mmCIF file of C-alpha atoms in Angstrom:
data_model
loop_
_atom_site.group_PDB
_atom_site.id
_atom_site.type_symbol
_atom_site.label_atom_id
_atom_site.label_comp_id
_atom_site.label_asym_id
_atom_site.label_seq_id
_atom_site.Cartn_x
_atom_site.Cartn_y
_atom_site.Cartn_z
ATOM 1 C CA UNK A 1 -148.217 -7.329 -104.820
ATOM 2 C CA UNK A 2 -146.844 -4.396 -102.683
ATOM 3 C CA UNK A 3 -148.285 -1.107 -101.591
ATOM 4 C CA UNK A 4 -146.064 2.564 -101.478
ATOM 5 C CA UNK A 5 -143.027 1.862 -99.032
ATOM 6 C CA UNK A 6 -140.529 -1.297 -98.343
ATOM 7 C CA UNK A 7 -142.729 -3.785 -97.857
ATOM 8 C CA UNK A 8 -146.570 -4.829 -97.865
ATOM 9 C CA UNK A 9 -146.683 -5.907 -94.332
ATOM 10 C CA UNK A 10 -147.113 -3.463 -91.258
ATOM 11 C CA UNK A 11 -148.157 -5.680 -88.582
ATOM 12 C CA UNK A 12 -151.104 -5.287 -86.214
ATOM 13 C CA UNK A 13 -149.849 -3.894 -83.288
ATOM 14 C CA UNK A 14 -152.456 -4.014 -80.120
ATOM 15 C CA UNK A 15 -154.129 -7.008 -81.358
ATOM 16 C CA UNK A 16 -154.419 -10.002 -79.503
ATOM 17 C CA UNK A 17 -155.195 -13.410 -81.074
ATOM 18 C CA UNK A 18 -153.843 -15.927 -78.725
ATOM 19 C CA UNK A 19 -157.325 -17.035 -77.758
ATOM 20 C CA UNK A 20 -157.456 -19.410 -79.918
ATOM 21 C CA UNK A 21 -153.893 -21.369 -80.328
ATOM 22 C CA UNK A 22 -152.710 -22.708 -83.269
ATOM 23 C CA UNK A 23 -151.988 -26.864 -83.793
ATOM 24 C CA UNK A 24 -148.559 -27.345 -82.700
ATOM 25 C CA UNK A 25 -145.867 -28.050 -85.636
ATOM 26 C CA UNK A 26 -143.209 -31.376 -84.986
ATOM 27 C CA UNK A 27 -140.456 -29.267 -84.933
ATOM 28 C CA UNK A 28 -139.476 -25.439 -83.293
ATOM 29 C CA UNK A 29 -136.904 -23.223 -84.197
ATOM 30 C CA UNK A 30 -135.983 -19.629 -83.904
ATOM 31 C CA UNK A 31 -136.696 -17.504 -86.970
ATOM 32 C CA UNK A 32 -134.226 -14.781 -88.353
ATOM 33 C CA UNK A 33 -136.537 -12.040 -87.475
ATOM 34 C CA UNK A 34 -135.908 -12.868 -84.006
ATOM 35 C CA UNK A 35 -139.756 -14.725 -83.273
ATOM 36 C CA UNK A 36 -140.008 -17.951 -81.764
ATOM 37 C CA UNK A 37 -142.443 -19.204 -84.329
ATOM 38 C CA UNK A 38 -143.112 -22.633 -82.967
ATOM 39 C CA UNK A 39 -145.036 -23.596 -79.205
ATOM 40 C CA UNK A 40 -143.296 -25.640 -77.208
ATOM 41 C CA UNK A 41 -144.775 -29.446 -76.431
ATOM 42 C CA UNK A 42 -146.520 -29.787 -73.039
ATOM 43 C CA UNK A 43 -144.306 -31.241 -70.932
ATOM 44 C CA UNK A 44 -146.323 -33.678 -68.351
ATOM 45 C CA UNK A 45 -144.788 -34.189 -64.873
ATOM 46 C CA UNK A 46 -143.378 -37.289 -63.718
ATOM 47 C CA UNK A 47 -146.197 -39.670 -61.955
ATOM 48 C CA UNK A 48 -144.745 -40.035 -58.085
ATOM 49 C CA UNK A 49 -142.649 -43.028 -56.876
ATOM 50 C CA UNK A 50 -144.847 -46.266 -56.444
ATOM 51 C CA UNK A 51 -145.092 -47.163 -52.945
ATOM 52 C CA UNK A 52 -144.639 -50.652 -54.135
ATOM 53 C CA UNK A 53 -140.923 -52.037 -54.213
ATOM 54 C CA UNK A 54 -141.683 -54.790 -56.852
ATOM 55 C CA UNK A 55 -140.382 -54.112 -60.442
ATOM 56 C CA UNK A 56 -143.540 -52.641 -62.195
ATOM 57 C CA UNK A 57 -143.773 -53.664 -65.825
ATOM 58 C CA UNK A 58 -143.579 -50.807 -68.615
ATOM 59 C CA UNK A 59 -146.641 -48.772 -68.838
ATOM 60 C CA UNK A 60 -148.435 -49.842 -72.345
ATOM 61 C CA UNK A 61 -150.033 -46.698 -74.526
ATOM 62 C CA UNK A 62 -153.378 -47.853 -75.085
ATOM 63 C CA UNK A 63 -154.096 -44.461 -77.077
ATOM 64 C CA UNK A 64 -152.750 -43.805 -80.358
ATOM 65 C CA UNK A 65 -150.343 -40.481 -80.711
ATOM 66 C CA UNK A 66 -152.110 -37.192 -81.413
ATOM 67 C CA UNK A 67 -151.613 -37.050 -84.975
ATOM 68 C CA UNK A 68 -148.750 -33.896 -85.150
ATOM 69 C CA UNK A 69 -149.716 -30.424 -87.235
ATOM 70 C CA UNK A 70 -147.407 -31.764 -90.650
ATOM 71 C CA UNK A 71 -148.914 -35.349 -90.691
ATOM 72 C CA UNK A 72 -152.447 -33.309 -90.561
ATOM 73 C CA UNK A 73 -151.074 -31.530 -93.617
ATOM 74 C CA UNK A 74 -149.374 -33.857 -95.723
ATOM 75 C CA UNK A 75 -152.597 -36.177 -95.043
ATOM 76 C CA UNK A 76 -155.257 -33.484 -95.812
ATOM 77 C CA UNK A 77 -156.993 -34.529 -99.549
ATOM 78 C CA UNK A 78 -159.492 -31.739 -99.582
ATOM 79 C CA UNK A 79 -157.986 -28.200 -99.330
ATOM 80 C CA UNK A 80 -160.063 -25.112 -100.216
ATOM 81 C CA UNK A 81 -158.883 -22.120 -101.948
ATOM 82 C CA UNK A 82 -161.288 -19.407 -99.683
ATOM 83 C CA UNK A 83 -163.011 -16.817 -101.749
ATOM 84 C CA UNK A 84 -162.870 -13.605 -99.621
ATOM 85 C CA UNK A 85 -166.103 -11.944 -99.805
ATOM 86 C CA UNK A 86 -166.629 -8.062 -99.297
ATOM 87 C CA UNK A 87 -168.588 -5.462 -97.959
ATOM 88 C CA UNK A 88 -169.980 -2.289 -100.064
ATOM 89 C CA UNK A 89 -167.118 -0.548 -99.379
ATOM 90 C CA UNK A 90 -164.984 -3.117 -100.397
ATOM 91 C CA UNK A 91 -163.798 -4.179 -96.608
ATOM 92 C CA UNK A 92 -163.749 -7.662 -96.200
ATOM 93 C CA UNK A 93 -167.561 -8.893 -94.887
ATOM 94 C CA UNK A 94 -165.730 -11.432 -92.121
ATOM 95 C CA UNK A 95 -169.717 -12.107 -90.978
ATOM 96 C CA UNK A 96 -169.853 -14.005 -94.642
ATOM 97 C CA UNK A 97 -166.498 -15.346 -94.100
ATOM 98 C CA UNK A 98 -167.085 -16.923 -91.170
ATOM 99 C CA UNK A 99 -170.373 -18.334 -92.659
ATOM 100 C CA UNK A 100 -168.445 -19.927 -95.532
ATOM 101 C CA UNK A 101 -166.118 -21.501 -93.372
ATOM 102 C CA UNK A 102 -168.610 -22.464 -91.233
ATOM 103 C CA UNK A 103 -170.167 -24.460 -93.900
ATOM 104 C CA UNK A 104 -166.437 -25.970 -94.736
ATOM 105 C CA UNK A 105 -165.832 -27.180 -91.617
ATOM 106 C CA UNK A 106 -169.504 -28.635 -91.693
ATOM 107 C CA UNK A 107 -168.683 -30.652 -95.198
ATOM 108 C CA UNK A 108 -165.315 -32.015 -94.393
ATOM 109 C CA UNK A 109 -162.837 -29.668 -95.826
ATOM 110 C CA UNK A 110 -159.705 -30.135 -93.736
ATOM 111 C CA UNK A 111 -157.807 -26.695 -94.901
ATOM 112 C CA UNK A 112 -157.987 -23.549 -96.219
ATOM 113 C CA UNK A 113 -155.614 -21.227 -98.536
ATOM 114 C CA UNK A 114 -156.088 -17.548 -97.512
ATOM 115 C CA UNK A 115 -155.333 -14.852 -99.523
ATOM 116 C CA UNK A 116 -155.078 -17.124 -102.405
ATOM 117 C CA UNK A 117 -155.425 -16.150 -105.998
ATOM 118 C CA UNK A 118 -159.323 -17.343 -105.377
ATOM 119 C CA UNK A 119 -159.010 -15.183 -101.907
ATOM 120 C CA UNK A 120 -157.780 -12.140 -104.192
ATOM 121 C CA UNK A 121 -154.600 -11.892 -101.986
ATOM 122 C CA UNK A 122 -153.172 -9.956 -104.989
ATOM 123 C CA UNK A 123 -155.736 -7.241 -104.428
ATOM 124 C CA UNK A 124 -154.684 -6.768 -100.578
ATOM 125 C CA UNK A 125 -152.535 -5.137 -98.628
ATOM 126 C CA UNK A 126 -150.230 -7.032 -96.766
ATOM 127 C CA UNK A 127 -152.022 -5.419 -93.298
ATOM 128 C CA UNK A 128 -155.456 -7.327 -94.779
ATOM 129 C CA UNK A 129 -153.730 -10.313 -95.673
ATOM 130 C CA UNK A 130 -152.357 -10.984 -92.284
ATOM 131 C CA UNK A 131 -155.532 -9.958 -90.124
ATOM 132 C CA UNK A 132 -157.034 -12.219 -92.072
ATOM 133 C CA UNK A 133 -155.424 -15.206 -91.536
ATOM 134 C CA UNK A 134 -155.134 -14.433 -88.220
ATOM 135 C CA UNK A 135 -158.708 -13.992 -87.692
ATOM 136 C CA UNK A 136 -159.106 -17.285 -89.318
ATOM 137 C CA UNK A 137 -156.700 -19.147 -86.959
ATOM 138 C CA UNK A 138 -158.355 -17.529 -83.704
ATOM 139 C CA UNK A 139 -161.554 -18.566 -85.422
ATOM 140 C CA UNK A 140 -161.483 -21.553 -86.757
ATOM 141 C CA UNK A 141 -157.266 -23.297 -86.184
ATOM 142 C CA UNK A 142 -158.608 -25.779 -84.050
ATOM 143 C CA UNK A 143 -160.980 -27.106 -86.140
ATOM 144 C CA UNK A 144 -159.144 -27.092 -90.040
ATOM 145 C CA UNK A 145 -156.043 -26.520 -91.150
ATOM 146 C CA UNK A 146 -154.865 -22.492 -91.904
ATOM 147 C CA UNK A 147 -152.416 -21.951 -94.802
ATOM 148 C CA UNK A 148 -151.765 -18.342 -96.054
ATOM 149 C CA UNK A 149 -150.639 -17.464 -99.064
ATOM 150 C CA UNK A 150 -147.441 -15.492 -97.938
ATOM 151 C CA UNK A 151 -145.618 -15.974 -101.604
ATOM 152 C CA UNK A 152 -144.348 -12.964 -103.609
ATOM 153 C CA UNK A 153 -142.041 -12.331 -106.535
ATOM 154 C CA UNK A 154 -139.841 -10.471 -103.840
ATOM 155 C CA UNK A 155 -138.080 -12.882 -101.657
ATOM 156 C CA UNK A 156 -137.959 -9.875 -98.910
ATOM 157 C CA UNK A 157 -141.660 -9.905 -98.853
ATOM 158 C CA UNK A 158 -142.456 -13.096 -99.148
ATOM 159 C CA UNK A 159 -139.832 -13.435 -95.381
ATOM 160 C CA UNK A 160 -141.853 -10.892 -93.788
ATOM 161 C CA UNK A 161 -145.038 -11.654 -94.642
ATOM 162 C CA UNK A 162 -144.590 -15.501 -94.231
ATOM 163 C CA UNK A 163 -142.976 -14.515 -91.254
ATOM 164 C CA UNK A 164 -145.818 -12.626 -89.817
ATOM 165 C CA UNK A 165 -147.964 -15.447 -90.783
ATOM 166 C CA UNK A 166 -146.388 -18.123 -88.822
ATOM 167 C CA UNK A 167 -146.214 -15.188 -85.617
ATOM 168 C CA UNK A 168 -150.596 -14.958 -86.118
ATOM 169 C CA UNK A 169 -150.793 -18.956 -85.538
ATOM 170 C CA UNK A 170 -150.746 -20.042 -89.670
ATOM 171 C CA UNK A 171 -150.197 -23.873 -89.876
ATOM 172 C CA UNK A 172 -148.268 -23.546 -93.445
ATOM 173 C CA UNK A 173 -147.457 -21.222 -96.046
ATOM 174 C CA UNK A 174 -148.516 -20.935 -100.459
ATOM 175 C CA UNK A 175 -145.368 -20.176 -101.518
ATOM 176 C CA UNK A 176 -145.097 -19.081 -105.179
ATOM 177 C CA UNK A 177 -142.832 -18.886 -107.962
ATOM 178 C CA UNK A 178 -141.523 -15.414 -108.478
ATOM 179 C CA UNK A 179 -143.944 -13.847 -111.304
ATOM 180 C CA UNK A 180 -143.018 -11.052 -113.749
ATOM 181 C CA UNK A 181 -139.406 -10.521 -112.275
ATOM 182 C CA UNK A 182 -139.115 -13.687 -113.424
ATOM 183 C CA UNK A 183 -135.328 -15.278 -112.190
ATOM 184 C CA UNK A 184 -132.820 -18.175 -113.259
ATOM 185 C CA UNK A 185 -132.802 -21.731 -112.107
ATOM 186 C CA UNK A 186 -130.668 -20.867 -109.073
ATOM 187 C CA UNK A 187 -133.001 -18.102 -108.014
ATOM 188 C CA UNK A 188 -135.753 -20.027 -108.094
ATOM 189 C CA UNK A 189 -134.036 -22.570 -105.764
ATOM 190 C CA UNK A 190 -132.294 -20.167 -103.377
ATOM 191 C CA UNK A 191 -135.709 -18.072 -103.026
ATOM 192 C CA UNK A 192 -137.739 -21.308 -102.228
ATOM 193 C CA UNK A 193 -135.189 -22.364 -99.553
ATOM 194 C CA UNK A 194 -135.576 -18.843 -97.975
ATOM 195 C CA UNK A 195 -138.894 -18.912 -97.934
ATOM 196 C CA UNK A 196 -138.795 -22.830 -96.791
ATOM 197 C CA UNK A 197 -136.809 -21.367 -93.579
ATOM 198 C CA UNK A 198 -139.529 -19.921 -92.279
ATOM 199 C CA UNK A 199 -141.620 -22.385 -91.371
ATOM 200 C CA UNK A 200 -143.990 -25.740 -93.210
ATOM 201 C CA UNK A 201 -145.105 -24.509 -97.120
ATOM 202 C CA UNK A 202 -146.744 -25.970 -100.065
ATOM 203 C CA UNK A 203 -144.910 -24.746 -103.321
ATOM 204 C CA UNK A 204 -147.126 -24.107 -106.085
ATOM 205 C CA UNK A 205 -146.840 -24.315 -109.512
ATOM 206 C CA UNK A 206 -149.175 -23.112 -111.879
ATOM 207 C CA UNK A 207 -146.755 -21.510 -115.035
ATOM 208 C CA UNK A 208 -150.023 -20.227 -116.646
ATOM 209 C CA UNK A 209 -150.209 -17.519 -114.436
ATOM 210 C CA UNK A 210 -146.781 -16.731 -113.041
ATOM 211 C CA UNK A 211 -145.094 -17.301 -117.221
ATOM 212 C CA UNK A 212 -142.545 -19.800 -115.605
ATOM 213 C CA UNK A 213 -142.550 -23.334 -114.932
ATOM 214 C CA UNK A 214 -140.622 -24.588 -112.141
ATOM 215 C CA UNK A 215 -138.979 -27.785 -113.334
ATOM 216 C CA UNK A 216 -138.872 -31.327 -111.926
ATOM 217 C CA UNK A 217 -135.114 -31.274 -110.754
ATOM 218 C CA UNK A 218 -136.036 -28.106 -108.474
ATOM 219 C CA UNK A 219 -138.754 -29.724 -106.983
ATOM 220 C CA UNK A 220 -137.020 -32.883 -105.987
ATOM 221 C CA UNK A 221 -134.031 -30.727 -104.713
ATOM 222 C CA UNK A 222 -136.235 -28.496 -102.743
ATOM 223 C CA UNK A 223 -137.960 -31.534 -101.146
ATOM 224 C CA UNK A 224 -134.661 -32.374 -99.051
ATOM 225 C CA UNK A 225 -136.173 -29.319 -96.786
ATOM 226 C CA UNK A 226 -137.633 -30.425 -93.719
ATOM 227 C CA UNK A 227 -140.169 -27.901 -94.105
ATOM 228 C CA UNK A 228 -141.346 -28.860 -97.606
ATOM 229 C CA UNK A 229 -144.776 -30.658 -97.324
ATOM 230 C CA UNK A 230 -145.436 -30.923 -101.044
ATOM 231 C CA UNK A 231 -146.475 -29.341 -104.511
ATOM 232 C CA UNK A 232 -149.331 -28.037 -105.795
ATOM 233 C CA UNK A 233 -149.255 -28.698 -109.233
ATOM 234 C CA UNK A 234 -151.448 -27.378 -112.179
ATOM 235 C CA UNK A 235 -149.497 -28.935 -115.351
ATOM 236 C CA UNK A 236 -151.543 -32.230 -115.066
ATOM 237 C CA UNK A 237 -151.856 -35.333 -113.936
ATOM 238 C CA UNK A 238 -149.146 -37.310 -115.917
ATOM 239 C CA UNK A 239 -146.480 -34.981 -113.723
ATOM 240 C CA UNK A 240 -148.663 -35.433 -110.490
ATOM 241 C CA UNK A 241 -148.131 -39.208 -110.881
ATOM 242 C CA UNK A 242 -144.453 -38.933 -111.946
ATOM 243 C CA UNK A 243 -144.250 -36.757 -108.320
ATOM 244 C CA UNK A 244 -145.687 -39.581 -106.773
ATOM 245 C CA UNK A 245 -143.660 -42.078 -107.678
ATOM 246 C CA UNK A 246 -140.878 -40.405 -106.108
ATOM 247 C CA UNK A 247 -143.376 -40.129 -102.288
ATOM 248 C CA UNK A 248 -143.603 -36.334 -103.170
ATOM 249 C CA UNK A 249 -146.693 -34.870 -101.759
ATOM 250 C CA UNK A 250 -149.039 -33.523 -104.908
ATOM 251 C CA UNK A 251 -152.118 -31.558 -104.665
ATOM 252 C CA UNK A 252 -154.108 -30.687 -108.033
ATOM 253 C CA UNK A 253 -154.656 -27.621 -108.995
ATOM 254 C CA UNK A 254 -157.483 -28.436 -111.412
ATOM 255 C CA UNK A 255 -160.879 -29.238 -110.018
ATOM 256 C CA UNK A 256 -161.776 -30.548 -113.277
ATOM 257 C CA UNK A 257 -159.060 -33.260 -112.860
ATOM 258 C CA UNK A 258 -158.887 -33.815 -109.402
ATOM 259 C CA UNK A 259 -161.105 -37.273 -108.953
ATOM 260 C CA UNK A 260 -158.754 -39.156 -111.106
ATOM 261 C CA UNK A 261 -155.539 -37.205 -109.201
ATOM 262 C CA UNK A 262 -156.755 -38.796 -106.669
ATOM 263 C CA UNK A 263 -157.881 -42.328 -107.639
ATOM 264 C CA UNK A 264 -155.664 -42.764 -110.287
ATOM 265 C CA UNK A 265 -152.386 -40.985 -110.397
ATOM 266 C CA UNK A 266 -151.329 -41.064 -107.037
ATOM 267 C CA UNK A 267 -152.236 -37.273 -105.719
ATOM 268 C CA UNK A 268 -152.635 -36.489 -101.997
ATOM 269 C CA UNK A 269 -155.882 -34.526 -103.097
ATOM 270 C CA UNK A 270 -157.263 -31.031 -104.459
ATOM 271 C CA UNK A 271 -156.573 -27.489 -103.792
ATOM 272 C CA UNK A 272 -160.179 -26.429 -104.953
ATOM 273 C CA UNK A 273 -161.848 -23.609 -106.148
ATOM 274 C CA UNK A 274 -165.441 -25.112 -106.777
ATOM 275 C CA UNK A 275 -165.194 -26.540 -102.927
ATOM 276 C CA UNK A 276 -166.427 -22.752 -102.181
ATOM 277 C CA UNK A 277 -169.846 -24.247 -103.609
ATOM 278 C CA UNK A 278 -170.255 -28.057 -102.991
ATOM 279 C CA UNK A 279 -167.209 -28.905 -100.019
ATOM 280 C CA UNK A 280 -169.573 -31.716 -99.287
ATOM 281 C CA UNK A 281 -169.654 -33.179 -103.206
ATOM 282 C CA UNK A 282 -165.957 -32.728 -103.153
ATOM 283 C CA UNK A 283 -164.583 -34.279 -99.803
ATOM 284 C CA UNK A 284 -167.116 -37.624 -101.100
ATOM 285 C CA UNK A 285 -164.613 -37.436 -104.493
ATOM 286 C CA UNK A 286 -161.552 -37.057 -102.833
ATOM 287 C CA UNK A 287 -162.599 -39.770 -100.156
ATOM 288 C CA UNK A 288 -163.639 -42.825 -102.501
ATOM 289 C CA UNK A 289 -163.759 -43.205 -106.231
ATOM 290 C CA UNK A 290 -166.691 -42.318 -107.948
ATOM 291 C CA UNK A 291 -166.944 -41.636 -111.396
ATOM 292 C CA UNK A 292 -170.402 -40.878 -111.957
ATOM 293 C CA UNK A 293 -170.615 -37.965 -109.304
ATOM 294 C CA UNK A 294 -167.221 -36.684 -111.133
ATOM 295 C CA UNK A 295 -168.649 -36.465 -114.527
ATOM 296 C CA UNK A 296 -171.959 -35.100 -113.426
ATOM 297 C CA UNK A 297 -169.736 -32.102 -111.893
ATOM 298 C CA UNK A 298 -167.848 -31.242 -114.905
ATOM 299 C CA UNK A 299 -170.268 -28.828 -116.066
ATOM 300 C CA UNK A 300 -170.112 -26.625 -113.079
ATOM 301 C CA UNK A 301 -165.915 -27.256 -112.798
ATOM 302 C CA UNK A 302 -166.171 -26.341 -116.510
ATOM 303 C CA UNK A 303 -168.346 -23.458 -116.163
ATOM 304 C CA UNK A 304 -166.274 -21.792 -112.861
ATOM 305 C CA UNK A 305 -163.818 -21.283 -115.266
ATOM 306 C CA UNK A 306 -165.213 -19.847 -117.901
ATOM 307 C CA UNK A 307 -163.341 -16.555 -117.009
ATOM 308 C CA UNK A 308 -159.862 -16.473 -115.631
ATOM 309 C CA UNK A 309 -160.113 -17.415 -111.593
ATOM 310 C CA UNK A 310 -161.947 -15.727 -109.182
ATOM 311 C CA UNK A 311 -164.680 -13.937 -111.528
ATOM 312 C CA UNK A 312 -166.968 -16.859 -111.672
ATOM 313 C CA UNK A 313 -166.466 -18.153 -108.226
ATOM 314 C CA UNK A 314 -167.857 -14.805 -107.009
ATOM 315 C CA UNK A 315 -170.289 -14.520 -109.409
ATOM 316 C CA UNK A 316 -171.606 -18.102 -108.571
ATOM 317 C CA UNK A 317 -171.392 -17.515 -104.471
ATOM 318 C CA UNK A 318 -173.233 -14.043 -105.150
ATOM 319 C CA UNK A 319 -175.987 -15.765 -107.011
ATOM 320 C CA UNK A 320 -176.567 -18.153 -104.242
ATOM 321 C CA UNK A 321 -176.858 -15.708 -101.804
ATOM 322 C CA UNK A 322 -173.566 -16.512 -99.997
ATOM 323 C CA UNK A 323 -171.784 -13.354 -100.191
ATOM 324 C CA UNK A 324 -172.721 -9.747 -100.845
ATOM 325 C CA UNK A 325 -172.125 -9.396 -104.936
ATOM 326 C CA UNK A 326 -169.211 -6.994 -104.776
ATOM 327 C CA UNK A 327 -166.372 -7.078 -107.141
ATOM 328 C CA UNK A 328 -162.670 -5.337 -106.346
ATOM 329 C CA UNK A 329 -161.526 -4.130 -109.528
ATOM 330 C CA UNK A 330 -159.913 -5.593 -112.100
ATOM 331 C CA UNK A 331 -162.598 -8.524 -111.438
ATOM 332 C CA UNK A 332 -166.099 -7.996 -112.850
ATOM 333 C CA UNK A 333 -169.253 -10.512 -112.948
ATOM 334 C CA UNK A 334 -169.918 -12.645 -115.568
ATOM 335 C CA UNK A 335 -172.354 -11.474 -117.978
ATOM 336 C CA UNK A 336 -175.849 -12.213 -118.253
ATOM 337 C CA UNK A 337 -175.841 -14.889 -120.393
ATOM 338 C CA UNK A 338 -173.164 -16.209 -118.387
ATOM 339 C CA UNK A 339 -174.971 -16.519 -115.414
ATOM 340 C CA UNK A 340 -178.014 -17.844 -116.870
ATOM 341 C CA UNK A 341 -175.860 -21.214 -117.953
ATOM 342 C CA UNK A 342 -174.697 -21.225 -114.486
ATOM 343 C CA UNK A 343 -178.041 -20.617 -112.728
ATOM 344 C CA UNK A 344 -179.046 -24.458 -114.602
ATOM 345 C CA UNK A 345 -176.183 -25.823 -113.296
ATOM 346 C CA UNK A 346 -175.616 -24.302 -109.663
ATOM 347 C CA UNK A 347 -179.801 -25.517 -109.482
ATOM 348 C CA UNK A 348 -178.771 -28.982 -110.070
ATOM 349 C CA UNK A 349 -176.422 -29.108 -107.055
ATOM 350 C CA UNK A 350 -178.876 -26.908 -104.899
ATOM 351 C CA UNK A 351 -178.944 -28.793 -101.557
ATOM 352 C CA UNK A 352 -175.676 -28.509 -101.509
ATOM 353 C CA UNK A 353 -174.707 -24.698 -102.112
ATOM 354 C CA UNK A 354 -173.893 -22.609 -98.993
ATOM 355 C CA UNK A 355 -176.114 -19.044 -98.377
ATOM 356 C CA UNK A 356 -179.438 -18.720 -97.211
ATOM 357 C CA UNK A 357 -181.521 -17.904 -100.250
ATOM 358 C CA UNK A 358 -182.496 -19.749 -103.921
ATOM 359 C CA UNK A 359 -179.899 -19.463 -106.796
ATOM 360 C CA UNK A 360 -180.518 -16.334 -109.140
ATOM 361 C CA UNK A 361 -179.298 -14.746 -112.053
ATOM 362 C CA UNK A 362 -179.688 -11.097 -110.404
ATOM 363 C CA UNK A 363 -179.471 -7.865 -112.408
ATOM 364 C CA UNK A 364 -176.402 -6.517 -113.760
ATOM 365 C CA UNK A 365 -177.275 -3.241 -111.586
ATOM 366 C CA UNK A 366 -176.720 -5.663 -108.826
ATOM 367 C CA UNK A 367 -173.504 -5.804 -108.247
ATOM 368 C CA UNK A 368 -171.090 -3.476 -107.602
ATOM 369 C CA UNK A 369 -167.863 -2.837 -109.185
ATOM 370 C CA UNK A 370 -164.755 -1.109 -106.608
ATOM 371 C CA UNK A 371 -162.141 0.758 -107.997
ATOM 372 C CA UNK A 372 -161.151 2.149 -104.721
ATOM 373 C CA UNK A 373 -161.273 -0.122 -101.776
#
């Protein structure tokens, strides 16, 4: 995922986004790169001297302690992989962004991955990828949880831009398995440590799309890290519970499996794609069991992946009226008939779809297609 030059990531010099300041994180440290990435804790000054020269009990805390920014992300069950919707020119539409999280926050997601594979994070620059993630932490940080997808197959990029992240105000990092270039057991390891150095990160693996699995033995050795908050995993939910056995933190990958993750296997929750559509529906599965709504959703969990990840989750958003139906090449809508099957089954969860207007199966000459964006 790189553009002409060194590295993906430029910066955004002359922008400002301390308005809006991020959850502070347990622990601070200085970064290589020479950032302080990490607010300090308030410090409160001491109350003055009693007047009173009798021995004055200990002061009891009748509040309990602000919960800190990795308890809030080890606890969260409901994390949404953000769909990044687009203007006709193929810039990002942040007015429909900020609607969709909007209606997030509303249905009791507690984070977001930006610039995820559902985000198209491979079709950005690194420039997009950070303004975006720090437009979403001076948005929205104080209300959910902000984790960018900052992974690459090159360990230099995945530093910078992870770096960068953490510098806009991200709470966590994605951190991925080097695709393609694919490396040895010891790579894998020593690039995941790196990239664990920078700051809190969820390490996700999901071998169907990067052709490598990372194995058990690396996971548990990478979770000596201080900054490793967990796994998502997309192998199952027979792994998931073998994870959990051992108190590592699991997220599913699979929306289609994620109730019983959850109620039966021992995962922390979902990193969803079909949360874009019904948050709501999801944060009730991930919150108590309930079989009946699961099965009633497989359909649409089915149906979202019809086509590989995101071309049906923008179709679907597009049909409701949620986003502007633009497509950056390689993606393309689903066809016709496609969308007809999911027009039945996006009607059947209706109340709760986000955008402003009734579900339809639009017009092929609808959408548009980007080659050059």
């Amino acid at each position: 995922m790189s553009l002409p030059g060194t590295s993906r990531s430029a910066g955004l010099a002359g922008t400002s986004y301390a308005s809006q300041p991020p959850l502070a994180h347990t622990s601070r440290r200085q970064s290589r790169h020479g950032r302080h990435l990490h607010a300090s804790a308030a410090v409160q000054s001491p109350p003055a001297p009693s007047p009173v020269l009798q021995p004055q009990a200990p002061q009891v805390l009748t509040q309990p302690a602000q919960q800190t920014t990795l308890q809030k992300l080890q606890s969260a069950r409901l994390i949404t992989a953000l769909k990044t919707p687009y203007l006709e020119n193929g810039r990002f539409d942040l007015a429909a962004y900020d609607r969709l999280v909007e209606h997030q926050i509303q249905n009791g997601v507690e984070g977001l991955i930006i610039g995820g594979t559902t985000g198209e994070g491979q079709l950005m620059s690194w420039d997009e990828h950070v303004m975006l993630i720090a437009h979403t932490v001076n948005a929205f940080g104080d209300k959910l949880l902000v984790i960018g997808n900052t992974g690459s197959n090159s360990t230099r990029e995945a530093l910078h831009a992870t770096s960068q992240g953490f510098a806009v105000g991200m709470h966590a990092a994605l951190q991925i398995n080097p695709y393609y270039g694919k490396t040895s057991i010891t790579g894998l390891i020593r690039h995941f440590n790196s990239t664990l150095d920078e700051g809190p990160a969820i390490i996700y693996n999901v071998p169907g799309r990067t052709g490598q699995d990372i194995p058990d033995d690396v996971i548990l050795q990478l979770a000596n890290h201080a900054n490793f908050l967990g796994v998502k995993e997309c192998t199952g939910n027979l792994r998931i519970e073998n994870y959990a056995r051992q108190s590592i933190k699991c997220w599913t990958g699979n929306d289609d499996e994620a109730h019983a993750g959850r109620h039966q296997h021992g995962a922390q929750g979902v990193i969803s794609v079909t949360s874009n559509l019904i948050p709501g529906l999801f944060s009730a599965l991930m919150r108590d069991p309930d079989p009946g709504l699961a099965q009633s959703l497989d359909a649409l969990c089915n149906w979202l992946f019809c086509e590989p990840n995101p071309i049906a989750i923008n179709t679907a958003l597009a049909m409701c009226g949620a986003i502007r139906p633009v497509f950056r090449l390689p993606y393309v809508p689903l066809n016709r008939i496609q969308r007809e099957e999911g027009a039945v089954l996006l009607q059947n969860v209706a109340e709760h779809l986000p955008g402003p207007a009734q579900v339809q199966v639009l017009k092929d000459s609808d959408f548009t297609v980007l080659s050059h964006y």
